[in-house]
Amino acid sequence: MFRKIELDAPCVGTIEKEYLCKAIDSGFISTFGPYVPEFETKMADYLGIKSCVAVQSGTAAIYMALYQLGIGHGDEVIVPALTFTATVNPVLYVGATPVIVDVDEMTWNINPEKIMEAVTQKTKAIIPVHLYGNPCDMVEIMKIAGQHKLRVIEDATESLGAKVNNKDTGGFGDFGCLSFNGNKLISTGGGGMVVSNDAEQMDRIRYLINQAKDKDKAEVHSEMGFNYRMTNIEAALGLAQMEKISAFLDKKRSFRKIYQNALSDLPFVRFQEPHPTGTQSHWFTCMRIIGERRLLDIMEKLKEKGVPVRRIFAPIGTMPYLTQYSRNCSSAVKIFNSGLCLPSSTLNAENDIKDVASIIREVLGG
Ligand SMILES: Cc1ncc(COP(=O)(O)O)c(C=O)c1O
């Protein structure tokens, strides 16, 4: 491979530079400035949701959602076995107990049947994660939540652009949480957003992330607050990236098609597939290599040929600090042992991905 293939690097360029220069020239480089509310409004319009509050990270967004819902000591929060650790950490920050639930082997997302088995008197919330841009079965999850009076915080940090029944992820639960970390569909360098249709609760979050500063008396802080505000510089990047969001999604969709056309006839290859109600954003194209083939050897061979790939998140209950919450999650283990994230950065050209797909095929002996 002669060209450098990117796994998940962000695509930034001229528009981003223009927005950043404007932010700097305006003097607003910190948390005040017009780009933050503008970015929030643009995202709300894009998602078709009432309110968005920009914050410092996706982790902060999940934390604020749990905090605002009053979830804490003695409460249980259901999380999927396959996710990044940042889904679970905020549950611990508020003092609640994560209850780890196995995933579905087709979607790799939390299995609604297993959610029902895990609900107890102490369960207060579910955090479904739309893993790698593949949306969860939100219809079923919202039904279960309704039956048991549970709150739902969607971890939509990986799923901007993904839909369920044509509605954007993040807008089904009480809150949705986005991330604009360096490798996400759009990036602000580092940042996140809480999104919701509940304007009243969002006003509270907006106030809490600004050190709970009293609206009328700036010197008064009526309660403990947080400094999780996004800066004008970050929002400038976000606005520039919003202009490219459709192009990014189109490109990622075409990458998935290329991989699928090149590899899906191999009997030992299984792509991560959507639920019938879901439309993937293809933040990452992911697949499993089933059978005796050794994943680490395959990864090594791909690396030698200039193809960067990444393993799937390890089942969350195997993290040393979370083993006390570990449960039997055999589907998550199977996916971890056989799954790969393929090069999906929008810096790659479609021809690069065609070459990558041929190399993968050759390495797999297809
Ligand atoms: C599933 C998941 N949840 C939460 C996060 C946290 O987002 P951030 O890195 O912006 O804090 C991420 C991304 O990093 C993620 O992939």
CSV table of C-alpha atoms and ligand atoms in Angstrom, one decimal:
chain,number,residue,atom,x,y,z
A,1,MET,CA,0.0,0.0,0.0
A,2,PHE,CA,1.6,3.3,-1.1
A,3,ARG,CA,-0.9,5.7,0.3
A,4,LYS,CA,-1.2,6.1,4.1
A,5,ILE,CA,-4.5,4.6,5.1
A,6,GLU,CA,-6.2,6.2,8.0
A,7,LEU,CA,-8.3,4.3,10.5
A,8,ASP,CA,-10.3,7.1,12.1
A,9,ALA,CA,-8.4,10.4,11.7
A,10,PRO,CA,-10.6,13.5,11.4
A,11,CYS,CA,-11.0,15.4,8.1
A,12,VAL,CA,-10.3,19.1,8.7
A,13,GLY,CA,-9.2,21.8,6.3
A,14,THR,CA,-9.9,25.2,4.9
A,15,ILE,CA,-13.4,25.7,6.2
A,16,GLU,CA,-12.3,24.8,9.7
A,17,LYS,CA,-9.4,27.3,9.5
A,18,GLU,CA,-11.7,30.0,8.3
A,19,TYR,CA,-14.1,29.5,11.3
A,20,LEU,CA,-11.2,29.3,13.7
A,21,CYS,CA,-9.7,32.5,12.4
A,22,LYS,CA,-13.0,34.3,12.8
A,23,ALA,CA,-13.3,33.0,16.4
A,24,ILE,CA,-9.9,34.2,17.2
A,25,ASP,CA,-10.3,37.6,15.4
A,26,SER,CA,-13.5,38.2,17.4
A,27,GLY,CA,-11.7,37.9,20.7
A,28,PHE,CA,-14.1,35.2,21.9
A,29,ILE,CA,-11.8,32.2,22.4
A,30,SER,CA,-13.3,30.9,25.6
A,31,THR,CA,-16.8,29.9,26.8
A,32,PHE,CA,-18.6,33.1,25.7
A,33,GLY,CA,-19.1,34.0,22.0
A,34,PRO,CA,-21.7,33.5,19.3
A,35,TYR,CA,-20.5,30.1,17.9
A,36,VAL,CA,-21.6,28.0,20.9
A,37,PRO,CA,-25.3,28.9,20.7
A,38,GLU,CA,-25.1,28.8,16.9
A,39,PHE,CA,-23.6,25.3,17.0
A,40,GLU,CA,-26.4,24.2,19.4
A,41,THR,CA,-29.1,25.6,17.2
A,42,LYS,CA,-27.6,24.0,14.1
A,43,MET,CA,-27.4,20.6,15.8
A,44,ALA,CA,-31.0,20.9,17.1
A,45,ASP,CA,-32.2,21.7,13.6
A,46,TYR,CA,-30.2,18.8,12.2
A,47,LEU,CA,-31.5,16.3,14.7
A,48,GLY,CA,-35.1,17.7,14.7
A,49,ILE,CA,-34.9,18.1,18.5
A,50,LYS,CA,-35.9,20.9,20.8
A,51,SER,CA,-32.8,21.6,22.7
A,52,CYS,CA,-29.0,21.0,22.7
A,53,VAL,CA,-26.4,22.0,25.3
A,54,ALA,CA,-22.8,21.9,24.2
A,55,VAL,CA,-20.4,20.5,26.8
A,56,GLN,CA,-16.7,19.6,27.2
A,57,SER,CA,-17.1,15.9,26.2
A,58,GLY,CA,-19.4,13.0,25.6
A,59,THR,CA,-18.5,11.7,29.1
A,60,ALA,CA,-19.6,15.0,30.6
A,61,ALA,CA,-22.8,14.8,28.7
A,62,ILE,CA,-23.6,11.4,30.1
A,63,TYR,CA,-22.7,12.5,33.6
A,64,MET,CA,-24.9,15.6,33.4
A,65,ALA,CA,-27.8,13.5,32.1
A,66,LEU,CA,-27.5,11.1,35.1
A,67,TYR,CA,-27.0,13.9,37.6
A,68,GLN,CA,-30.0,15.9,36.3
A,69,LEU,CA,-32.2,12.8,36.6
A,70,GLY,CA,-31.2,12.5,40.2
A,71,ILE,CA,-29.7,9.0,39.8
A,72,GLY,CA,-27.3,8.1,42.6
A,73,HIS,CA,-26.4,5.8,45.4
A,74,GLY,CA,-28.6,2.7,45.6
A,75,ASP,CA,-29.8,3.0,42.0
A,76,GLU,CA,-29.0,0.5,39.3
A,77,VAL,CA,-28.3,1.6,35.7
A,78,ILE,CA,-28.4,-0.9,32.8
A,79,VAL,CA,-25.5,-0.6,30.4
A,80,PRO,CA,-24.4,-2.8,27.4
A,81,ALA,CA,-21.5,-5.3,27.7
A,82,LEU,CA,-19.9,-4.0,24.6
A,83,THR,CA,-19.1,-0.3,24.8
A,84,PHE,CA,-16.3,2.2,25.6
A,85,THR,CA,-15.6,2.6,29.3
A,86,ALA,CA,-16.9,6.2,29.1
A,87,THR,CA,-20.4,4.9,29.1
A,88,VAL,CA,-20.0,3.3,32.5
A,89,ASN,CA,-17.7,5.8,34.3
A,90,PRO,CA,-20.4,8.5,34.7
A,91,VAL,CA,-22.7,5.8,36.4
A,92,LEU,CA,-19.9,5.4,39.0
A,93,TYR,CA,-19.3,9.1,39.3
A,94,VAL,CA,-22.9,9.6,40.5
A,95,GLY,CA,-22.5,6.6,42.9
A,96,ALA,CA,-25.0,4.3,41.1
A,97,THR,CA,-24.4,0.6,40.2
A,98,PRO,CA,-23.8,-0.4,36.6
A,99,VAL,CA,-25.7,-3.5,35.6
A,100,ILE,CA,-24.0,-5.0,32.6
A,101,VAL,CA,-26.3,-6.7,30.0
A,102,ASP,CA,-25.3,-8.8,27.0
A,103,VAL,CA,-25.6,-7.7,23.4
A,104,ASP,CA,-27.3,-9.1,20.3
A,105,GLU,CA,-25.0,-10.9,17.9
A,106,MET,CA,-26.4,-9.3,14.7
A,107,THR,CA,-26.4,-5.6,15.8
A,108,TRP,CA,-23.8,-5.9,18.6
A,109,ASN,CA,-26.1,-3.6,20.6
A,110,ILE,CA,-27.8,-4.2,24.0
A,111,ASN,CA,-30.3,-7.0,23.7
A,112,PRO,CA,-33.8,-5.9,24.8
A,113,GLU,CA,-34.7,-9.4,26.1
A,114,LYS,CA,-31.7,-9.3,28.4
A,115,ILE,CA,-32.7,-5.9,29.6
A,116,MET,CA,-36.0,-7.3,30.8
A,117,GLU,CA,-34.2,-10.1,32.7
A,118,ALA,CA,-31.9,-7.5,34.4
A,119,VAL,CA,-34.6,-5.1,35.7
A,120,THR,CA,-35.0,-5.0,39.5
A,121,GLN,CA,-36.7,-2.8,42.0
A,122,LYS,CA,-33.6,-0.7,42.1
A,123,THR,CA,-33.3,-0.1,38.3
A,124,LYS,CA,-33.6,3.6,37.5
A,125,ALA,CA,-32.3,3.9,34.0
A,126,ILE,CA,-31.0,2.3,30.8
A,127,ILE,CA,-28.1,3.7,28.8
A,128,PRO,CA,-28.4,2.1,25.3
A,129,VAL,CA,-25.3,2.6,23.2
A,130,HIS,CA,-25.6,2.9,19.4
A,131,LEU,CA,-22.4,1.1,18.9
A,132,TYR,CA,-20.1,2.2,16.0
A,133,GLY,CA,-23.1,4.1,14.5
A,134,ASN,CA,-25.5,1.1,14.5
A,135,PRO,CA,-28.7,2.2,16.2
A,136,CYS,CA,-30.3,0.2,19.0
A,137,ASP,CA,-33.8,-1.2,18.8
A,138,MET,CA,-35.2,2.0,20.4
A,139,VAL,CA,-38.8,1.0,19.9
A,140,GLU,CA,-38.5,-2.0,22.1
A,141,ILE,CA,-36.2,-0.3,24.6
A,142,MET,CA,-38.6,2.6,25.0
A,143,LYS,CA,-41.4,0.1,25.5
A,144,ILE,CA,-39.5,-1.7,28.3
A,145,ALA,CA,-38.6,1.7,29.9
A,146,GLY,CA,-42.3,2.7,29.8
A,147,GLN,CA,-43.4,-0.6,31.4
A,148,HIS,CA,-40.9,-0.3,34.2
A,149,LYS,CA,-40.9,3.5,34.6
A,150,LEU,CA,-37.2,3.7,33.7
A,151,ARG,CA,-35.3,6.7,32.4
A,152,VAL,CA,-33.4,6.4,29.1
A,153,ILE,CA,-30.1,8.1,28.3
A,154,GLU,CA,-29.0,7.3,24.8
A,155,ASP,CA,-25.3,7.1,24.4
A,156,ALA,CA,-25.3,8.5,20.9
A,157,THR,CA,-21.6,9.5,21.0
A,158,GLU,CA,-20.9,7.2,18.1
A,159,SER,CA,-24.1,7.5,16.1
A,160,LEU,CA,-24.6,11.0,14.8
A,161,GLY,CA,-26.4,10.5,11.5
A,162,ALA,CA,-27.9,7.1,12.4
A,163,LYS,CA,-31.7,6.7,12.5
A,164,VAL,CA,-34.4,4.5,13.9
A,165,ASN,CA,-37.6,4.6,11.8
A,166,ASN,CA,-36.2,7.6,10.1
A,167,LYS,CA,-35.8,9.6,13.3
A,168,ASP,CA,-32.3,10.5,14.6
A,169,THR,CA,-30.7,8.7,17.4
A,170,GLY,CA,-30.4,10.8,20.6
A,171,GLY,CA,-34.1,11.9,20.4
A,172,PHE,CA,-35.8,8.8,21.8
A,173,GLY,CA,-34.8,8.9,25.4
A,174,ASP,CA,-35.0,11.5,28.2
A,175,PHE,CA,-31.6,12.6,27.0
A,176,GLY,CA,-29.2,11.8,24.1
A,177,CYS,CA,-25.4,12.4,24.5
A,178,LEU,CA,-23.1,13.2,21.6
A,179,SER,CA,-19.3,13.3,21.4
A,180,PHE,CA,-17.2,15.4,19.1
A,181,ASN,CA,-13.9,13.7,20.1
A,182,GLY,CA,-11.1,13.6,17.5
A,183,ASN,CA,-12.3,10.4,15.8
A,184,LYS,CA,-16.1,11.0,15.7
A,185,LEU,CA,-18.2,11.7,12.6
A,186,ILE,CA,-17.6,15.4,13.3
A,187,SER,CA,-15.0,16.7,15.7
A,188,THR,CA,-14.5,19.9,17.8
A,189,GLY,CA,-11.2,18.6,18.9
A,190,GLY,CA,-12.8,17.4,22.1
A,191,GLY,CA,-16.4,18.1,23.1
A,192,GLY,CA,-19.9,16.8,23.5
A,193,MET,CA,-23.6,17.7,23.7
A,194,VAL,CA,-26.6,16.8,25.7
A,195,VAL,CA,-29.8,16.8,23.5
A,196,SER,CA,-33.4,16.5,24.5
A,197,ASN,CA,-37.0,17.5,23.8
A,198,ASP,CA,-37.5,18.4,27.5
A,199,ALA,CA,-36.6,22.2,27.4
A,200,GLU,CA,-37.1,22.6,31.2
A,201,GLN,CA,-34.5,19.9,32.1
A,202,MET,CA,-32.1,21.3,29.5
A,203,ASP,CA,-32.4,24.8,31.0
A,204,ARG,CA,-31.2,23.2,34.3
A,205,ILE,CA,-28.3,21.4,32.6
A,206,ARG,CA,-27.3,24.7,30.9
A,207,TYR,CA,-27.3,26.4,34.3
A,208,LEU,CA,-25.5,23.5,36.1
A,209,ILE,CA,-22.6,23.3,33.5
A,210,ASN,CA,-22.0,27.0,34.1
A,211,GLN,CA,-21.1,26.6,37.8
A,212,ALA,CA,-24.8,26.9,38.6
A,213,LYS,CA,-24.5,30.7,38.1
A,214,ASP,CA,-27.7,32.5,39.0
A,215,LYS,CA,-29.3,34.0,35.9
A,216,ASP,CA,-30.3,37.3,37.5
A,217,LYS,CA,-27.4,37.7,40.0
A,218,ALA,CA,-24.1,36.6,38.4
A,219,GLU,CA,-22.3,36.5,41.8
A,220,VAL,CA,-24.8,34.0,43.3
A,221,HIS,CA,-24.4,30.3,42.9
A,222,SER,CA,-27.4,28.7,44.6
A,223,GLU,CA,-26.0,25.1,44.4
A,224,MET,CA,-23.0,23.1,43.4
A,225,GLY,CA,-22.3,23.4,39.7
A,226,PHE,CA,-19.8,22.3,37.1
A,227,ASN,CA,-17.6,23.8,34.5
A,228,TYR,CA,-18.4,21.7,31.4
A,229,ARG,CA,-19.0,24.6,29.0
A,230,MET,CA,-17.8,24.3,25.4
A,231,THR,CA,-15.5,27.0,24.2
A,232,ASN,CA,-16.2,29.3,21.2
A,233,ILE,CA,-13.1,27.9,19.5
A,234,GLU,CA,-14.4,24.3,19.8
A,235,ALA,CA,-17.9,25.4,18.5
A,236,ALA,CA,-16.2,27.2,15.6
A,237,LEU,CA,-14.7,23.8,14.6
A,238,GLY,CA,-18.1,22.2,15.1
A,239,LEU,CA,-19.9,24.6,12.8
A,240,ALA,CA,-17.3,24.1,10.1
A,241,GLN,CA,-17.7,20.3,10.4
A,242,MET,CA,-21.5,20.6,10.3
A,243,GLU,CA,-21.1,21.9,6.8
A,244,LYS,CA,-19.5,18.6,5.8
A,245,ILE,CA,-21.7,16.2,7.7
A,246,SER,CA,-23.7,14.9,4.7
A,247,ALA,CA,-20.6,14.4,2.7
A,248,PHE,CA,-19.0,12.5,5.6
A,249,LEU,CA,-22.1,10.3,5.9
A,250,ASP,CA,-22.2,9.6,2.1
A,251,LYS,CA,-18.5,8.6,2.1
A,252,LYS,CA,-18.8,6.3,5.1
A,253,ARG,CA,-21.9,4.7,3.5
A,254,SER,CA,-19.9,4.1,0.3
A,255,PHE,CA,-17.0,2.6,2.3
A,256,ARG,CA,-19.4,0.1,3.8
A,257,LYS,CA,-20.7,-0.9,0.4
A,258,ILE,CA,-17.2,-1.3,-0.9
A,259,TYR,CA,-16.2,-3.6,2.0
A,260,GLN,CA,-19.5,-5.5,1.7
A,261,ASN,CA,-19.2,-6.1,-2.1
A,262,ALA,CA,-15.6,-7.3,-1.7
A,263,LEU,CA,-15.9,-9.5,1.4
A,264,SER,CA,-19.5,-10.6,2.1
A,265,ASP,CA,-19.3,-13.7,0.0
A,266,LEU,CA,-16.6,-15.1,2.3
A,267,PRO,CA,-18.5,-17.6,4.5
A,268,PHE,CA,-16.5,-16.7,7.6
A,269,VAL,CA,-17.1,-12.9,7.4
A,270,ARG,CA,-20.1,-11.3,9.2
A,271,PHE,CA,-20.7,-7.6,9.1
A,272,GLN,CA,-22.3,-5.7,12.0
A,273,GLU,CA,-25.9,-5.4,10.8
A,274,PRO,CA,-28.7,-3.0,11.7
A,275,HIS,CA,-32.0,-3.9,13.3
A,276,PRO,CA,-34.8,-3.8,10.7
A,277,THR,CA,-35.9,-0.4,12.1
A,278,GLY,CA,-32.4,1.1,12.0
A,279,THR,CA,-30.2,3.0,9.5
A,280,GLN,CA,-26.5,2.9,10.3
A,281,SER,CA,-24.3,6.0,10.1
A,282,HIS,CA,-21.3,3.7,9.4
A,283,TRP,CA,-19.1,5.7,11.8
A,284,PHE,CA,-17.0,2.5,11.6
A,285,THR,CA,-17.5,-0.4,9.3
A,286,CYS,CA,-17.1,-3.4,11.5
A,287,MET,CA,-17.0,-7.1,10.9
A,288,ARG,CA,-16.4,-10.5,12.5
A,289,ILE,CA,-14.1,-13.2,11.3
A,290,ILE,CA,-15.7,-16.4,12.4
A,291,GLY,CA,-14.0,-19.8,13.0
A,292,GLU,CA,-10.5,-20.8,13.6
A,293,ARG,CA,-8.7,-17.8,12.0
A,294,ARG,CA,-6.6,-16.1,14.6
A,295,LEU,CA,-7.6,-12.4,14.9
A,296,LEU,CA,-4.2,-11.2,16.2
A,297,ASP,CA,-2.3,-12.8,13.4
A,298,ILE,CA,-4.6,-11.3,10.8
A,299,MET,CA,-4.2,-7.9,12.4
A,300,GLU,CA,-0.5,-8.2,12.3
A,301,LYS,CA,-0.5,-9.2,8.7
A,302,LEU,CA,-2.8,-6.3,7.8
A,303,LYS,CA,-0.5,-3.9,9.7
A,304,GLU,CA,2.5,-5.1,7.7
A,305,LYS,CA,0.6,-4.3,4.5
A,306,GLY,CA,-0.2,-0.8,5.7
A,307,VAL,CA,-3.9,-1.5,6.7
A,308,PRO,CA,-4.6,-0.2,10.3
A,309,VAL,CA,-7.5,-2.0,12.0
A,310,ARG,CA,-8.7,-2.0,15.6
A,311,ARG,CA,-10.2,-4.6,17.8
A,312,ILE,CA,-13.8,-4.2,19.1
A,313,PHE,CA,-14.2,-2.8,22.6
A,314,ALA,CA,-13.4,-5.5,25.2
A,315,PRO,CA,-16.5,-6.6,27.2
A,316,ILE,CA,-16.8,-3.9,29.9
A,317,GLY,CA,-17.0,-6.4,32.8
A,318,THR,CA,-13.4,-7.5,32.0
A,319,MET,CA,-12.0,-4.1,32.9
A,320,PRO,CA,-10.1,-4.6,36.2
A,321,TYR,CA,-12.0,-1.9,38.1
A,322,LEU,CA,-15.4,-3.2,36.8
A,323,THR,CA,-15.0,-7.0,37.5
A,324,GLN,CA,-17.3,-6.8,40.5
A,325,TYR,CA,-20.1,-5.9,38.1
A,326,SER,CA,-19.2,-8.6,35.6
A,327,ARG,CA,-21.9,-11.0,34.3
A,328,ASN,CA,-22.0,-13.8,31.8
A,329,CYS,CA,-22.1,-12.0,28.5
A,330,SER,CA,-21.2,-14.7,26.0
A,331,SER,CA,-22.3,-12.8,22.9
A,332,ALA,CA,-20.1,-9.8,23.8
A,333,VAL,CA,-17.1,-12.1,24.3
A,334,LYS,CA,-17.7,-13.8,20.9
A,335,ILE,CA,-17.9,-10.5,19.1
A,336,PHE,CA,-14.7,-9.2,20.9
A,337,ASN,CA,-12.8,-12.3,20.0
A,338,SER,CA,-13.7,-12.1,16.3
A,339,GLY,CA,-14.5,-8.5,15.6
A,340,LEU,CA,-12.5,-5.8,13.8
A,341,CYS,CA,-13.1,-2.1,13.0
A,342,LEU,CA,-12.0,-1.4,9.5
A,343,PRO,CA,-10.4,1.8,8.1
A,344,SER,CA,-13.3,4.3,8.1
A,345,SER,CA,-11.7,7.7,8.2
A,346,THR,CA,-13.1,10.2,5.7
A,347,LEU,CA,-9.6,11.2,4.8
A,348,ASN,CA,-9.4,8.0,2.8
A,349,ALA,CA,-10.6,8.0,-0.8
A,350,GLU,CA,-13.0,5.4,-2.2
A,351,ASN,CA,-10.2,3.9,-4.2
A,352,ASP,CA,-8.1,3.5,-1.1
A,353,ILE,CA,-10.9,1.5,0.5
A,354,LYS,CA,-11.2,-0.7,-2.6
A,355,ASP,CA,-7.5,-1.5,-2.2
A,356,VAL,CA,-7.9,-2.1,1.5
A,357,ALA,CA,-10.7,-4.5,0.9
A,358,SER,CA,-8.6,-6.5,-1.6
A,359,ILE,CA,-5.8,-6.7,0.9
A,360,ILE,CA,-8.1,-7.9,3.6
A,361,ARG,CA,-9.5,-10.5,1.2
A,362,GLU,CA,-6.0,-11.7,0.3
A,363,VAL,CA,-4.9,-11.9,4.0
A,364,LEU,CA,-8.0,-13.8,4.9
A,365,GLY,CA,-7.3,-16.2,2.1
A,366,GLY,CA,-10.6,-15.5,0.3
B,1,LIG,C1,-19.6,4.7,23.4
B,1,LIG,C2,-18.9,5.9,23.9
B,1,LIG,N1,-19.4,6.5,25.0
B,1,LIG,C3,-18.9,7.6,25.5
B,1,LIG,C4,-17.8,8.3,24.9
B,1,LIG,C5,-17.2,9.5,25.5
B,1,LIG,O1,-17.1,10.6,24.7
B,1,LIG,P1,-15.9,11.6,24.9
B,1,LIG,O2,-14.6,11.0,24.5
B,1,LIG,O3,-16.3,12.8,24.1
B,1,LIG,O4,-15.9,11.9,26.4
B,1,LIG,C6,-17.3,7.7,23.7
B,1,LIG,C7,-16.2,8.3,22.9
B,1,LIG,O5,-15.1,8.6,23.2
B,1,LIG,C8,-17.8,6.5,23.2
B,1,LIG,O6,-17.3,5.9,22.1
